[in-house]
Amino acid sequence: MSHGNHQDRLNESLSALMDGEAGELELQRLLKASAASKEVGERWSRYQLAANVLRGERVASVDRSLAANISAAIAQEEPLSQSHGEGSAANAHAARGRWRRSLSRGAVAATVAFAAILGVQQLSQPQPGGDLVASGAERPEQQPVQSLPQPSGFYVPTPNTRTVSTAAPRLVPDNPVAGQAQFHQAPPPELMRHLNRVMIQHSEQAAHIGSQGMVPFARATYGEQSGQ
Amino acid sequence: MHSVGYMRKANSVLLALLLLVPVARASEEQRQPEESEQLEHWLGKLSRAVTELEYRGLVTFEHAGMLETLQVVHAVRNGEQIERVRYLSGEPRELVSRGFSANCRRGDNPMARAALWSKAGQADVQNAYQFFLHGEERIADRDAVVIEARPRDKHRLGMVVSLDRETGLPLKSMLVGERGRVLERYQFVRLDLSPLPDSALKPQSASARRIDNSGACATAQSRWQLRWIPDGFKSVAIHTLPDGDMLVFSDGLSVFSVFVQQLGRELEFKGRAIRGATVAYMDRFEVDDTQYTVTVVGEIPDDTARLLARAVSSK
């Protein structure tokens, strides 16, 4: 079986789990896969995040160790008969009756897993328009601390400003599947230098034109720290 | 205006319209002169303050979820603007700029930072933005007047500035994107208006970058042009770089720069890079068998940057 097929099946199982339709075997396979593969775990977490946002719920992080515990707990339970293996479609169809019975146990486990994933860690207020999942695709907005008169219609969420981390611009390729996705991990230093340089040159220029006073200088100087 | 539209929709008697319209007009005119006079006053004050005022202060600068603190100094000596920015958080960074930037022009209007100085400049800017007064707030222990510049189309960001009531200096300025999202905020924590000793204008660190801005708005020849720019933007400066050209445009409030360069293959990237309110959109194109990289940088919406990059052509 090719890796691609295996991956596809895992993805299908994930979708099924998200829809509450995963059987116990699928759940076990997923838990095993997510323990073995960071990617599956992360995909699960992304699906979860997406579902939360769609439902307008708060966003939680995935606790992988909890998932591992659940996996262990299920392992201690009485194993299913081998005929439930990943056989042909007809076989699976015939087994559906027995599937149903054992489904309840799987469903319980799934629910527990869900509770763990849904968790309680509140990262942020739900945002109008549900932009939380879009962090890779949208310009991250500044979220200012509320201070007096805001023009009406301004979205001023709870403060979440961190202090300083990186000054590197965030790259969003136009077509991430066409071979540029790797930039998310390691953009070429020449590219980052170029972007930094043009941003600085632009800001220095802008300082003399717009009516923003010294703000562009603040932008220009800000960028200096990475790779100049 | 609302009542007029409503009446039309209701398709009521023409006479009623004829009677109502002048009334509606009159009441609007009564309200408007006062507000537009106030705006004119504040915008003029703003442009004078950012060019002429001598001050130093502590500022917080937030963008992309990050908060930095910096020290800013602004003075005029013999007609020359001297500005110093020093970061107090993160890696030490400092910049000192000096120069006469009065030669920056946008079309035929003197723009520099004084775009809003003149009535003509203001009228120009008001074609691109609608201005609103939003009451008052207190910043850095000072009273401030809140003004919003709301873009009239999708090709520029909005701006909310809180001007010091006494001097007109922006004590807080925010760039606002779609759906009222704040992309960047620059805000004073402390402002000192006492006269500055010359020592305050000197860089404090040996590694400070010094820039001379006397030629900031020079206009060189370029073989490149843009087939399209959003209404209200005009060419302000053209610079020749070692590996290409830099074309700068402004609508009086926002600015974008277009870089057309011959760069190596390792810089092949199509997409945008984002830092705070600044976006850089990169693409490549070919003219006469030569590859060029175009990078549009500005505090403008992402889509506008993309459209601009596509509009670059050879003259």
XYZ file of C-alpha atoms in Angstrom:
543
model
C 0.000 0.000 0.000
C 1.453 3.317 -0.988
C 2.065 6.018 1.545
C -0.346 8.290 -0.329
C -3.211 5.818 0.006
C -2.549 5.325 3.645
C -2.522 9.061 4.139
C -5.791 9.446 2.249
C -7.448 6.848 4.423
C -6.223 8.543 7.569
C -7.589 11.816 6.301
C -10.916 10.172 5.570
C -10.978 8.708 9.042
C -10.219 12.114 10.463
C -13.137 13.634 8.592
C -15.351 10.818 9.815
C -14.234 11.445 13.367
C -14.951 15.126 12.976
C -18.462 14.261 11.818
C -18.901 11.880 14.739
C -19.090 8.934 12.328
C -15.841 7.172 13.032
C -15.903 3.581 14.166
C -13.737 2.243 16.945
C -11.170 0.828 14.552
C -10.866 4.096 12.788
C -10.486 5.879 16.070
C -7.764 3.492 17.179
C -5.966 3.866 13.892
C -6.125 7.612 14.209
C -4.874 7.659 17.755
C -2.033 5.372 16.781
C -1.220 7.439 13.737
C -1.341 10.689 15.647
C 1.017 9.271 18.246
C 3.413 8.160 15.503
C 3.049 11.069 13.137
C 3.154 14.666 14.121
C 1.457 15.542 10.858
C -1.701 13.570 11.599
C -1.903 15.070 15.045
C -1.543 18.524 13.648
C -4.087 17.903 10.943
C -6.527 16.738 13.602
C -5.861 19.853 15.561
C -6.440 22.016 12.477
C -9.736 20.280 11.661
C -10.775 20.799 15.221
C -9.844 24.459 15.074
C -11.729 24.897 11.822
C -14.808 23.200 13.218
C -14.692 25.354 16.320
C -14.464 28.507 14.331
C -17.277 27.415 12.052
C -19.422 26.831 15.082
C -18.395 30.184 16.485
C -16.827 28.523 19.509
C -13.721 29.436 21.350
C -10.505 27.940 20.209
C -8.639 25.356 22.155
C -5.371 23.599 21.703
C -4.886 19.881 21.379
C -3.356 18.059 24.285
C -1.515 15.220 22.615
C -0.577 13.478 25.815
C -4.256 13.235 26.677
C -4.909 11.619 23.333
C -2.173 9.133 24.136
C -3.802 8.316 27.478
C -7.111 7.689 25.802
C -5.362 5.457 23.321
C -3.880 3.449 26.187
C -7.252 3.194 27.912
C -8.860 1.833 24.774
C -6.022 -0.630 24.296
C -6.883 -2.175 27.673
C -10.425 -2.799 26.586
C -11.506 -6.112 25.118
C -10.260 -6.266 21.539
C -12.620 -6.471 18.613
C -12.834 -9.600 16.539
C -10.343 -9.713 13.688
C -13.064 -9.954 11.067
C -13.474 -6.244 11.469
C -10.189 -5.670 9.778
C -9.710 -3.313 6.927
C -11.298 -5.746 4.490
C -13.331 -5.320 1.344
C -16.377 -3.134 1.078
C -18.710 -6.111 0.994
C -17.147 -7.501 4.115
C -17.510 -4.180 5.835
C -21.122 -4.012 4.739
C -21.883 -7.436 6.181
C -20.204 -6.475 9.405
C -22.243 -3.335 9.794
C -24.608 -4.927 12.305
C -21.781 -5.814 14.638
C -20.162 -2.495 13.938
C -23.207 -0.743 15.337
C -22.952 -2.561 18.637
C -19.341 -1.775 19.128
C -19.790 1.698 17.803
C -21.194 2.928 21.075
C -17.907 2.195 22.806
C -15.987 3.908 20.082
C -18.362 6.810 20.255
C -17.779 7.166 23.963
C -14.056 7.157 23.447
C -14.464 9.663 20.675
C -16.499 11.878 22.931
C -13.852 11.733 25.594
C -11.224 12.588 23.045
C -13.338 15.466 21.868
C -13.767 16.804 25.339
C -10.025 16.685 25.748
C -9.414 18.407 22.464
C -12.099 20.986 22.895
C -10.509 21.601 26.222
C -10.840 24.875 27.972
C -7.820 26.860 27.074
C -9.318 30.093 25.911
C -7.009 31.768 23.488
C -9.118 34.570 22.282
C -12.609 35.894 21.912
C -14.419 34.502 18.909
C -13.946 36.937 16.105
C -16.575 38.197 13.758
C -15.975 36.610 10.405
C -14.164 33.696 12.008
C -10.661 34.622 10.945
C -8.874 32.515 13.508
C -8.059 29.676 11.152
C -6.913 32.028 8.490
C -3.747 33.027 10.262
C -1.665 31.764 7.381
C -3.603 33.614 4.766
C -4.591 36.946 6.175
C -2.728 39.930 7.412
C -2.549 39.569 11.160
C -4.369 42.464 12.653
C -3.091 44.475 15.505
C -5.359 44.098 18.455
C -5.107 47.225 20.484
C -6.010 47.632 24.070
C -9.275 49.481 24.386
C -8.904 53.152 24.936
C -11.541 55.771 24.824
C -13.328 57.035 21.780
C -13.202 54.487 18.996
C -15.059 55.363 15.865
C -18.141 53.196 15.635
C -17.744 49.930 13.801
C -14.187 49.440 15.001
C -13.322 46.036 16.213
C -11.313 46.262 19.368
C -10.894 42.835 20.924
C -9.357 41.923 24.227
C -5.693 42.760 24.589
C -3.308 40.015 23.575
C -0.231 41.966 22.685
C 2.986 40.088 23.249
C 6.320 41.627 23.613
C 8.779 41.277 20.813
C 9.701 38.125 19.029
C 10.672 38.253 15.421
C 10.826 41.077 12.947
C 10.866 38.871 9.885
C 8.016 39.476 7.473
C 5.598 36.582 7.134
C 5.463 35.043 3.681
C 2.238 34.061 2.000
C 2.890 32.532 -1.434
C 0.140 33.051 -3.996
C 0.035 29.378 -4.795
C 1.284 27.424 -1.788
C 0.743 23.972 -3.332
C 2.918 24.699 -6.334
C 6.230 24.041 -4.711
C 6.569 27.130 -2.566
C 5.030 25.744 0.566
C 8.477 25.014 1.924
C 8.975 28.742 2.407
C 6.813 28.421 5.476
C 9.626 26.488 7.085
C 12.785 28.000 5.668
C 12.527 30.980 3.378
C 15.811 31.591 1.568
C 17.837 34.191 3.454
C 18.386 36.147 0.220
C 14.633 36.506 -0.145
C 14.183 37.714 3.425
C 17.022 40.188 2.972
C 15.448 41.520 -0.173
C 12.037 41.943 1.471
C 13.568 43.586 4.475
C 15.584 45.947 2.337
C 12.663 47.095 0.202
C 10.497 47.548 3.285
C 13.139 49.760 4.866
C 13.711 51.762 1.695
C 9.974 52.237 1.316
C 9.520 53.358 4.920
C 12.355 55.853 4.785
C 10.826 57.318 1.685
C 7.331 57.345 3.158
C 8.552 59.335 6.135
C 8.877 62.340 3.855
C 5.586 62.123 2.135
C 2.635 61.010 4.183
C 1.329 62.928 7.137
C 2.226 60.289 9.641
C 5.176 62.085 11.146
C 7.810 59.706 12.448
C 5.745 56.528 12.208
C 7.467 55.351 9.005
C 10.848 55.823 10.660
C 9.655 53.567 13.427
C 8.760 50.997 10.772
C 12.060 51.390 8.968
C 14.163 51.032 12.085
C 12.067 48.152 13.289
C 13.027 45.983 10.351
C 16.725 46.525 10.783
C 17.187 43.772 13.286
C 16.704 40.869 10.955
C 19.379 40.160 8.464
C 20.550 43.607 7.495
C -29.824 62.702 2.435
C -31.500 59.640 3.819
C -34.927 61.164 3.704
C -34.385 62.207 0.097
C -33.525 58.693 -0.998
C -36.472 57.342 0.867
C -38.851 59.749 -0.736
C -37.607 58.749 -4.156
C -38.071 55.125 -3.399
C -41.561 55.802 -2.201
C -42.125 57.420 -5.540
C -44.164 60.144 -4.011
C -45.302 63.398 -5.457
C -42.735 65.470 -7.277
C -43.855 68.564 -5.457
C -43.018 67.026 -2.116
C -39.528 66.276 -3.415
C -39.043 69.764 -4.679
C -40.086 71.143 -1.344
C -38.043 68.738 0.737
C -34.763 68.777 -1.117
C -33.867 72.383 -0.442
C -34.708 71.878 3.218
C -32.452 68.845 3.458
C -29.705 70.660 1.585
C -29.947 73.675 3.801
C -29.709 71.704 7.019
C -26.700 69.798 5.719
C -24.972 72.965 4.716
C -25.534 74.370 8.151
C -23.908 71.409 9.812
C -21.118 70.951 7.312
C -19.275 74.253 7.260
C -18.662 74.033 10.962
C -17.312 70.495 10.843
C -15.292 70.983 7.694
C -13.830 74.169 9.114
C -12.821 72.272 12.214
C -11.285 69.505 10.141
C -9.408 72.007 8.026
C -8.080 73.571 11.184
C -6.910 70.274 12.656
C -5.415 68.891 9.455
C -3.457 72.094 8.935
C -2.266 71.938 12.508
C -1.245 68.310 12.041
C 0.896 68.989 9.005
C 2.634 71.915 10.663
C 3.303 69.882 13.803
C 4.875 66.925 12.015
C 7.158 69.268 10.070
C 8.028 72.079 12.468
C 7.413 71.024 16.043
C 10.338 70.368 18.331
C 9.635 67.496 20.677
C 10.864 64.324 22.179
C 8.943 61.493 23.669
C 8.457 57.863 24.486
C 6.305 55.857 22.169
C 4.799 52.390 22.028
C 4.677 50.794 18.627
C 2.467 47.767 18.150
C 2.020 45.637 15.103
C 1.540 42.017 14.208
C 0.786 41.285 17.831
C 4.074 42.734 19.016
C 4.751 45.644 21.271
C 7.944 47.677 21.186
C 8.918 50.845 22.958
C 10.964 53.595 21.413
C 12.326 57.015 21.961
C 11.674 59.678 19.333
C 13.249 63.096 18.900
C 12.242 65.703 16.346
C 13.805 69.102 15.830
C 14.419 71.712 13.169
C 17.856 73.336 12.964
C 18.525 75.956 10.300
C 15.547 74.794 8.348
C 16.733 71.206 8.385
C 14.601 68.491 9.922
C 16.474 66.231 12.289
C 14.791 63.094 13.509
C 16.033 60.335 15.732
C 14.367 57.037 16.540
C 15.852 54.657 19.058
C 14.344 51.344 20.047
C 14.294 50.748 23.780
C 13.205 47.121 23.494
C 14.518 44.192 21.497
C 17.777 44.479 19.641
C 19.343 47.938 19.860
C 18.414 49.898 16.757
C 18.746 53.563 16.087
C 18.226 55.847 13.133
C 19.053 59.495 12.636
C 17.643 61.288 9.632
C 18.498 64.781 8.527
C 17.736 66.764 5.468
C 15.573 69.285 3.737
C 12.645 67.324 2.478
C 10.714 70.323 1.229
C 11.428 69.236 -2.331
C 9.061 66.279 -2.117
C 6.257 67.029 -4.472
C 3.210 65.170 -5.475
C 2.124 66.345 -8.875
C 2.219 70.073 -8.563
C 1.237 70.289 -4.928
C 3.937 70.613 -2.347
C 3.457 67.421 -0.422
C 6.388 66.708 1.833
C 4.653 66.120 5.110
C 2.662 69.230 4.543
C 0.095 67.657 2.274
C -2.645 68.822 4.524
C -1.148 72.237 5.015
C -2.826 73.876 2.064
C -6.460 73.979 1.147
C -5.607 72.474 -2.236
C -3.726 69.640 -0.599
C -6.637 68.994 1.717
C -9.148 68.981 -1.116
C -6.940 66.459 -2.874
C -6.766 64.179 0.108
C -10.491 64.517 0.691
C -11.127 63.027 -2.732
C -9.557 59.833 -1.492
C -10.702 59.864 2.127
C -13.679 61.017 4.070
C -12.753 62.661 7.348
C -14.650 62.433 10.594
C -14.195 64.044 13.972
C -14.708 61.534 16.760
C -14.580 63.521 19.948
C -11.702 63.564 22.351
C -9.475 61.297 24.368
C -6.521 61.623 26.676
C -3.122 60.296 25.684
C 0.228 60.707 27.415
C -1.494 62.937 29.944
C -2.645 65.303 27.216
C -5.980 66.127 25.622
C -6.344 64.862 22.094
C -8.858 65.215 19.266
C -9.723 62.027 17.386
C -9.892 62.188 13.590
C -10.674 59.326 11.275
C -9.678 59.210 7.618
C -11.973 56.660 6.025
C -10.935 55.543 2.530
C -13.470 56.151 -0.228
C -12.404 52.998 -2.077
C -10.807 49.623 -1.361
C -7.324 50.639 -2.432
C -6.088 52.271 0.740
C -6.138 51.712 4.459
C -8.005 53.850 6.920
C -6.294 55.912 9.537
C -7.322 57.107 12.965
C -5.177 59.794 14.512
C -5.527 61.499 17.849
C -4.042 64.970 17.640
C -2.642 66.835 20.581
C -5.117 69.650 21.234
C -2.339 72.119 21.952
C 0.110 71.388 19.139
C -1.669 69.189 16.573
C 0.976 66.462 16.868
C -0.442 62.955 16.396
C -0.221 61.379 19.843
C -1.717 58.163 18.587
C -2.018 56.889 15.083
C -3.574 53.654 13.933
C -3.788 52.084 10.507
C -7.071 50.345 9.929
C -7.704 47.587 7.413
C -10.829 45.895 6.223
C -13.738 45.552 8.607
C -12.172 48.010 11.007
C -9.204 45.861 11.946
C -6.363 47.777 13.478
C -3.110 46.737 11.787
C -0.677 48.985 13.564
C -0.679 51.438 16.422
C 1.860 54.093 17.327
C 1.149 55.889 20.580
C 2.958 58.312 22.821
C 3.396 57.471 26.464
C 5.199 60.708 27.264
C 5.665 63.885 25.289
C 8.202 66.594 26.151
C 7.880 69.913 24.337
C 10.712 71.759 26.043
C 13.530 73.051 23.785
C 16.026 70.349 22.889
C 19.748 70.583 23.490
C 21.833 69.648 20.433
C 23.119 66.626 22.300
C 19.625 65.132 22.175
C 19.859 65.034 18.384
C 23.042 63.000 18.325
C 22.904 59.225 18.021
C 23.479 57.377 21.265
C 24.872 54.203 19.781
C 27.832 53.810 17.470
C 25.856 51.539 15.182
C 23.102 54.062 14.538
C 22.101 54.359 10.923
C 22.352 57.859 9.532
C 20.343 58.843 6.524
C 20.473 62.005 4.522
C 17.120 62.843 3.117
C 17.937 65.887 1.110
C 17.329 63.968 -2.091
C 14.411 61.975 -0.783
C 12.056 63.077 -3.510
C 14.357 63.350 -6.464
C 12.849 62.225 -9.736
C 15.105 60.166 -11.935
C 14.253 58.714 -15.325
C 12.797 55.257 -15.356
C 11.948 52.891 -18.178
C 9.056 51.520 -16.127
C 5.537 52.766 -15.721
C 2.301 51.592 -14.152
C -0.618 51.036 -16.472
C -2.940 51.495 -13.517
C -2.822 53.190 -10.139
C -5.755 53.780 -7.794
C -7.463 57.167 -8.147
C -5.815 59.919 -6.189
C -2.315 58.451 -6.149
C 0.382 60.399 -7.941
C 4.050 59.859 -8.614
C 6.192 61.497 -5.930
C 9.694 60.252 -6.540
C 11.725 57.964 -8.762
C 15.075 56.621 -7.594
C 17.725 54.702 -9.445
C 19.020 51.743 -7.452
C 22.141 49.711 -8.212
C 19.995 46.872 -9.554
C 16.883 48.663 -10.762
C 14.386 51.444 -10.121
C 12.159 52.535 -7.275
C 8.960 54.412 -8.068
C 7.078 56.095 -5.236
C 3.419 57.115 -5.212
C 1.226 58.856 -2.674
C -2.349 59.987 -2.255
C -1.366 62.470 0.428
C -1.800 60.067 3.326
C -0.605 56.656 2.233
C 2.433 55.791 0.227
C 3.481 52.808 -1.830
C 6.754 52.048 -3.581
C 7.268 49.915 -6.656
C 10.670 48.246 -7.048
C 11.622 46.822 -10.435
C 14.929 45.025 -10.181
C 17.076 42.441 -11.878
C 17.633 39.926 -9.131
C 18.986 36.411 -8.929
C 16.988 33.238 -9.337
C 17.094 32.530 -5.619
C 14.649 35.379 -5.222
C 11.968 33.692 -7.235
C 8.854 34.164 -5.171
C 5.315 35.006 -6.127
C 3.186 36.168 -3.255
C 3.139 38.580 -0.408
C 5.157 39.224 2.697
C 3.476 40.916 5.585
C 4.780 42.816 8.544
C 2.264 44.781 10.549
C 0.469 47.157 8.232
C 3.128 46.852 5.555
C 2.698 44.436 2.707
C 5.265 43.573 0.038
C 3.907 41.791 -3.010
C 6.483 40.094 -5.222
C 6.254 38.793 -8.742
C 8.440 38.293 -11.810
C 7.985 39.235 -15.415
C 9.996 39.080 -18.582
C 10.853 41.825 -21.041
C 13.156 41.202 -24.007
C 14.289 37.853 -22.602
C 15.310 39.422 -19.326
C 13.672 38.496 -16.030
C 12.686 41.310 -13.709
C 11.447 41.136 -10.155
C 8.726 43.561 -9.172
C 8.058 44.225 -5.497
C 5.245 46.536 -4.475
C 5.644 47.718 -0.892
C 3.249 49.861 1.054
C 0.699 50.299 3.743
C -2.027 49.347 1.322
C -4.477 46.438 1.033
C -2.975 43.150 -0.204
C -5.145 43.026 -3.297
C -4.144 46.518 -4.320
C -0.473 45.562 -4.070
C -1.106 42.556 -6.287
C -2.949 44.644 -8.883
C -0.145 47.198 -8.900
C 2.507 44.538 -9.422
C 0.607 43.339 -12.482
C 0.294 46.863 -13.832
C 4.032 47.392 -14.248
C 5.120 47.709 -17.851
C 7.991 49.034 -19.829
C 7.505 52.487 -21.364
